[in-house]
mmCIF file of C-alpha atoms in Angstrom:
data_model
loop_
_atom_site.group_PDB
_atom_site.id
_atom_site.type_symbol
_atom_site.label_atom_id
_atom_site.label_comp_id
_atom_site.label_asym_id
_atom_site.label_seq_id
_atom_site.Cartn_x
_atom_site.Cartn_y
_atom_site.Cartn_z
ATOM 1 C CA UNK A 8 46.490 -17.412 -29.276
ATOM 2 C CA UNK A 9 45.035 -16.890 -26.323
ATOM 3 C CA UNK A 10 45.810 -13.781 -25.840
ATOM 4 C CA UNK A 11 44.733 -12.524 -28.964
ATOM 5 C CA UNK A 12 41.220 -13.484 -28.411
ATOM 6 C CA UNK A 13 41.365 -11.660 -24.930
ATOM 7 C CA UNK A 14 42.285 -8.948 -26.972
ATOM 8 C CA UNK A 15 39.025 -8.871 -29.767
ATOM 9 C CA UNK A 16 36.584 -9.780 -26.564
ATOM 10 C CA UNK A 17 38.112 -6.746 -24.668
ATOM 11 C CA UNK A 18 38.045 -5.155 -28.246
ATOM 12 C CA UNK A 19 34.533 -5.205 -28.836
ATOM 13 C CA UNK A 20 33.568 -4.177 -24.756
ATOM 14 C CA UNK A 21 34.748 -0.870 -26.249
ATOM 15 C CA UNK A 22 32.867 -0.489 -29.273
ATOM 16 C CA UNK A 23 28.814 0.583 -29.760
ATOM 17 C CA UNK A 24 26.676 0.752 -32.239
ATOM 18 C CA UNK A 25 24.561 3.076 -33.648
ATOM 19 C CA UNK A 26 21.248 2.608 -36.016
ATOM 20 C CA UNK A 27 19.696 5.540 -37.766
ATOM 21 C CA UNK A 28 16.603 5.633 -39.671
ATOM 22 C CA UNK A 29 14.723 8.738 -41.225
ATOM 23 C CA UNK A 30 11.595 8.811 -41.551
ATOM 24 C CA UNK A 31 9.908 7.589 -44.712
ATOM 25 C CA UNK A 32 8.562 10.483 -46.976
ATOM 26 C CA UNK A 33 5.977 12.614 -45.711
ATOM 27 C CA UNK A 34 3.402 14.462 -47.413
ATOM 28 C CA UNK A 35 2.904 17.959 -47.872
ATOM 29 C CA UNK A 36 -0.794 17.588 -49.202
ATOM 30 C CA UNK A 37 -2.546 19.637 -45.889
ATOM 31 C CA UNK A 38 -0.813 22.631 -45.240
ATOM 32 C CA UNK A 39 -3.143 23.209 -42.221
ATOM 33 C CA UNK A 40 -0.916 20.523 -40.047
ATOM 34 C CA UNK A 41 2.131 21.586 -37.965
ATOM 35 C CA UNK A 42 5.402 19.897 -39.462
ATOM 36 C CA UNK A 43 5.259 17.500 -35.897
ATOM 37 C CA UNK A 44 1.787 16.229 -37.469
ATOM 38 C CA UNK A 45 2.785 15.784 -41.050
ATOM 39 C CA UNK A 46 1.696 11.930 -42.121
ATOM 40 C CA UNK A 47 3.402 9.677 -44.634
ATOM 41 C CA UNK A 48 2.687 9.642 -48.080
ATOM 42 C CA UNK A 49 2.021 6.810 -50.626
ATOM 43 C CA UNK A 50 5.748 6.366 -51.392
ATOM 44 C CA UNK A 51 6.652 6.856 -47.350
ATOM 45 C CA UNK A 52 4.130 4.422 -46.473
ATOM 46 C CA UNK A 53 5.115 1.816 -49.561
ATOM 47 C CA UNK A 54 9.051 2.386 -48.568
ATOM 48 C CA UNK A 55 9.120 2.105 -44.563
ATOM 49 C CA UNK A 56 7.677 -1.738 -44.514
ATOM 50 C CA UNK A 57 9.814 -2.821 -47.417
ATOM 51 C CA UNK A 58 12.715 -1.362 -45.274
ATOM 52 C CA UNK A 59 11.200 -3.405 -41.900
ATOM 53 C CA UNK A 60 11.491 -6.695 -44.329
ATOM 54 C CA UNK A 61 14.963 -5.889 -45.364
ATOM 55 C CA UNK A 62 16.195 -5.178 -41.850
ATOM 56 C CA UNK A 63 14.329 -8.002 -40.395
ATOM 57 C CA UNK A 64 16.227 -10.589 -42.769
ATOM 58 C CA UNK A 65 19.129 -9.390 -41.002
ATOM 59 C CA UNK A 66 18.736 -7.980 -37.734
ATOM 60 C CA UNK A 67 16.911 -9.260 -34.634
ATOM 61 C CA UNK A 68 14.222 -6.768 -33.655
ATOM 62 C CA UNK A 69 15.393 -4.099 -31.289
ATOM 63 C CA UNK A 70 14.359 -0.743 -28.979
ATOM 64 C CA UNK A 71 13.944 1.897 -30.940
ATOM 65 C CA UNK A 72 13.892 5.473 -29.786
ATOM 66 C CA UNK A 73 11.010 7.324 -32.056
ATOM 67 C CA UNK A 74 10.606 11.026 -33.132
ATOM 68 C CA UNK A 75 7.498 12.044 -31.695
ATOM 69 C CA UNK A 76 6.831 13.588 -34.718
ATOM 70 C CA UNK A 77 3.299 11.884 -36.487
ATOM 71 C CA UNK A 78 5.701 10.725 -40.327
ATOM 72 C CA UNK A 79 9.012 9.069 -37.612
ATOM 73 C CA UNK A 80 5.450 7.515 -35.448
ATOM 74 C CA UNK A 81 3.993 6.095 -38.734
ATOM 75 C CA UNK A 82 7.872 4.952 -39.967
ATOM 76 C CA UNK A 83 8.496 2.598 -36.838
ATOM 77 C CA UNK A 84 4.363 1.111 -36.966
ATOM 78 C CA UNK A 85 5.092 0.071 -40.343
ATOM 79 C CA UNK A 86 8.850 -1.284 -39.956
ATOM 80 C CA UNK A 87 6.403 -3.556 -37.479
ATOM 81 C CA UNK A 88 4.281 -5.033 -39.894
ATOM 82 C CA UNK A 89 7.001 -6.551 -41.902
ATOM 83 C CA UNK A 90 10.216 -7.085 -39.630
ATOM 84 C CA UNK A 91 9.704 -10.428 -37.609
ATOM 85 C CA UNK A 92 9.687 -10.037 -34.204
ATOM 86 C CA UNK A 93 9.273 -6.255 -34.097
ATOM 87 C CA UNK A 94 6.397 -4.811 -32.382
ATOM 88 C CA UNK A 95 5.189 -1.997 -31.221
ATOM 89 C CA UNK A 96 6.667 -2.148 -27.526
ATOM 90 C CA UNK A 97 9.947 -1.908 -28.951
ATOM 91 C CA UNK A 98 9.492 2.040 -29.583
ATOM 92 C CA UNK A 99 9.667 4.489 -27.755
ATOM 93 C CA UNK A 100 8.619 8.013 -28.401
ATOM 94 C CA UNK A 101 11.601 10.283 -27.559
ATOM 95 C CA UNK A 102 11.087 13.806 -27.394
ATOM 96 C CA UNK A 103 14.551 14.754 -28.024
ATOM 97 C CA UNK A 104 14.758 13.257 -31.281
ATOM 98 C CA UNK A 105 12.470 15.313 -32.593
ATOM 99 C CA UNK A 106 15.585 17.796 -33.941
ATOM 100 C CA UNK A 107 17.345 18.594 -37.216
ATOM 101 C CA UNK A 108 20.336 19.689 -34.979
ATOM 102 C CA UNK A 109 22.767 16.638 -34.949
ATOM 103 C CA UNK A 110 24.614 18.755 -32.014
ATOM 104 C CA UNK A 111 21.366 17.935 -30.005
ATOM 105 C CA UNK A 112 20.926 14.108 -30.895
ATOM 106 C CA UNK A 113 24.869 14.144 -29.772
ATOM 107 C CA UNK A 114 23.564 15.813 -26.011
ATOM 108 C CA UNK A 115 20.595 13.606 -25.890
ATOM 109 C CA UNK A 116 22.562 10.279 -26.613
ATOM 110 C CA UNK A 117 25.228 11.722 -24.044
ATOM 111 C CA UNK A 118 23.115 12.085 -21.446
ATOM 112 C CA UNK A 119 20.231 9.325 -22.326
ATOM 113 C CA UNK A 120 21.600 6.672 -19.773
ATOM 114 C CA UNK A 121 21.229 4.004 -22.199
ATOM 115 C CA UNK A 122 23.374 1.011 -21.063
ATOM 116 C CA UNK A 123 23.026 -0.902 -24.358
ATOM 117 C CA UNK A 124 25.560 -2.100 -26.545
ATOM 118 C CA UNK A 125 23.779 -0.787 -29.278
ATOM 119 C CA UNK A 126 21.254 2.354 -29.867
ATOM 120 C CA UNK A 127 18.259 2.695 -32.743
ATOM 121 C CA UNK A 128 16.924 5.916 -33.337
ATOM 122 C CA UNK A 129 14.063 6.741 -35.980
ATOM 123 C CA UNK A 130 14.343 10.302 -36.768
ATOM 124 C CA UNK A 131 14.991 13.701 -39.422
ATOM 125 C CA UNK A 132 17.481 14.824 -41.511
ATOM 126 C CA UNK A 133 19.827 17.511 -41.589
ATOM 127 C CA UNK A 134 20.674 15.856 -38.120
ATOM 128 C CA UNK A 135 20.806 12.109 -39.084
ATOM 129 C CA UNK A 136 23.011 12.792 -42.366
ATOM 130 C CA UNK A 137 25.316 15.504 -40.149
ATOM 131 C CA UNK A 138 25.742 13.040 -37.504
ATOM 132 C CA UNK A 139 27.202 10.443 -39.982
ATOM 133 C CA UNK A 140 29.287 13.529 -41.052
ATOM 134 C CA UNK A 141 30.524 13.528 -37.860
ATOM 135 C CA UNK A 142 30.756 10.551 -36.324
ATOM 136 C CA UNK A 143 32.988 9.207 -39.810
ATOM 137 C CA UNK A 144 34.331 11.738 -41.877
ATOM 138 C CA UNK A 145 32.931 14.402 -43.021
ATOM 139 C CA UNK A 146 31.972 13.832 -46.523
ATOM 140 C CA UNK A 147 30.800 9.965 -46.009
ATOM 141 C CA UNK A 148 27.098 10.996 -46.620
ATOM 142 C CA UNK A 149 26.035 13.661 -48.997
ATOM 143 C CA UNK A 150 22.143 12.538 -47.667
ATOM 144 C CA UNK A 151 20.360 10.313 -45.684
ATOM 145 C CA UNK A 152 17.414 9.922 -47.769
ATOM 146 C CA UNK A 153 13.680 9.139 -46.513
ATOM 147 C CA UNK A 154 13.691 5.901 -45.227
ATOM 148 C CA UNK A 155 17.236 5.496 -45.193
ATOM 149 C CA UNK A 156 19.487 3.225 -42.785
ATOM 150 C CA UNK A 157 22.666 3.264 -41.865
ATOM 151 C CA UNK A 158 24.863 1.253 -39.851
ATOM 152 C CA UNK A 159 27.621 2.592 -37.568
ATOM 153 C CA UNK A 160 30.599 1.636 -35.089
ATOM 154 C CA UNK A 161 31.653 3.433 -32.651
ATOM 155 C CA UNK A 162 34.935 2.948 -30.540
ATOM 156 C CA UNK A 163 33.803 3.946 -27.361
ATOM 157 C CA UNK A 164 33.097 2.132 -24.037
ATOM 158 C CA UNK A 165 29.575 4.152 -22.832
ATOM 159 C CA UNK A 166 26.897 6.346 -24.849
ATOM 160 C CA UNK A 167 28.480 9.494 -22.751
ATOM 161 C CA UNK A 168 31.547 9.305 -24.419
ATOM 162 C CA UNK A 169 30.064 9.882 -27.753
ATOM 163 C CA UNK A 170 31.602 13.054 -28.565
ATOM 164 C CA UNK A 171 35.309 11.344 -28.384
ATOM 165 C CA UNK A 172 33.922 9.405 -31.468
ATOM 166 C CA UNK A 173 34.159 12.514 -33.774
ATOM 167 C CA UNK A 174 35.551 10.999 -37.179
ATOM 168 C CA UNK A 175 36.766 7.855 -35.328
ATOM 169 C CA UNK A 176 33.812 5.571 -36.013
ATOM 170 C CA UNK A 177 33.150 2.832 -38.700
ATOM 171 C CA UNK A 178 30.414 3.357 -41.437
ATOM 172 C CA UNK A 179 29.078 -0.132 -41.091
ATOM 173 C CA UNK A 180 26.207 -0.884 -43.651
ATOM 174 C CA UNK A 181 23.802 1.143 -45.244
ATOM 175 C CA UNK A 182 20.244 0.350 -47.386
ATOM 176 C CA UNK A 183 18.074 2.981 -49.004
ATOM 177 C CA UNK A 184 15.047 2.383 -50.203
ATOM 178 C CA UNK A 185 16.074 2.552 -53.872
ATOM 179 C CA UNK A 186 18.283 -0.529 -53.740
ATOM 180 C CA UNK A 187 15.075 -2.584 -52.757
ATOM 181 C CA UNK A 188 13.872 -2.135 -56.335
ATOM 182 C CA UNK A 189 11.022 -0.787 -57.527
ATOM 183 C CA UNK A 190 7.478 -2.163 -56.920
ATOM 184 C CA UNK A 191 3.966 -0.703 -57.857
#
């Protein structure tokens, strides 16, 4: 018996886990801004805090890396207002995740230096959704949708060796915003 727990606790040293969350739907209303400076819209900014309550009733709050991009910005402020514990220190605005190349949010998390067991990004499809592709199997996710989370486990020891993942990890848990129900 022993000897089997040895084996889960040297188990899990090997594993990491990875949260993704797109940003929450973004409007299109002023077609003077840049895409980095597109804001929420009603539904984005009704979905993201319902999403910070769900996730809050089951996760502790945590560092998230944030799209610098204005919609991810106003995603991870409103998570805030509803998930216990979760303030704004815990983001932090990340450049690199500003893509919709998974391939790049693969580099960044390769050579980020995070030490973490686990790693939160808030960020932008096609990357998130190819990502899960890629990190599971390839036809796990048709679509991450705005505002939607999902869950993963990865059997590696440090973020560099994220590219040995490919199709190896563990789809873990997954909420979108329509499974909250609707609310006016």
């Amino acid at each position: 018996r022993a000897s089997s727990e040895i084996d889960l606790r040297v188990a899990a040293s090997f594993m990491r886990t990875l949260y993704l969350l797109r940003h929450a739907k973004s409007s299109w209303d002023n077609p003077a801004l840049s895409d980095r400076e597109r804001p929420l819209n009603r539904r984005g900014a009704r979905d993201a805090p319902r999403m910070g309550e769900a996730l809050g009733k089951r996760l502790s709050p945590m560092v998230f890396h944030v799209s610098p991009a204005e919609r991810a910005q106003q995603t991870f402020h409103a998570l805030c207002t509803t998930w216990q514990g979760l303030a704004a220190h815990h983001g932090k605005t990340t450049p690199a995740i500003y893509t919709f190349d998974y391939r790049q949010i693969l580099d960044w998390i390769r050579l980020c230096g995070v030490l973490d067991d686990s790693l939160a990004l808030v960020g932008h499809n096609p990357a998130f959704t190819e990502l899960v592709c890629y990190l599971v199997t390839p036809n796990v996710l048709d679509n991450l949708p705005t505002a939607g989370w999902v869950e993963m486990r990865l059997p590696i020891d440090r973020w560099q060796d994220i590219q040995s993942a490919q199709h190896r990890g563990e789809l873990l848990y997954r909420l979108f915003p329509k499974a909250l129900g609707s609310q006016a």
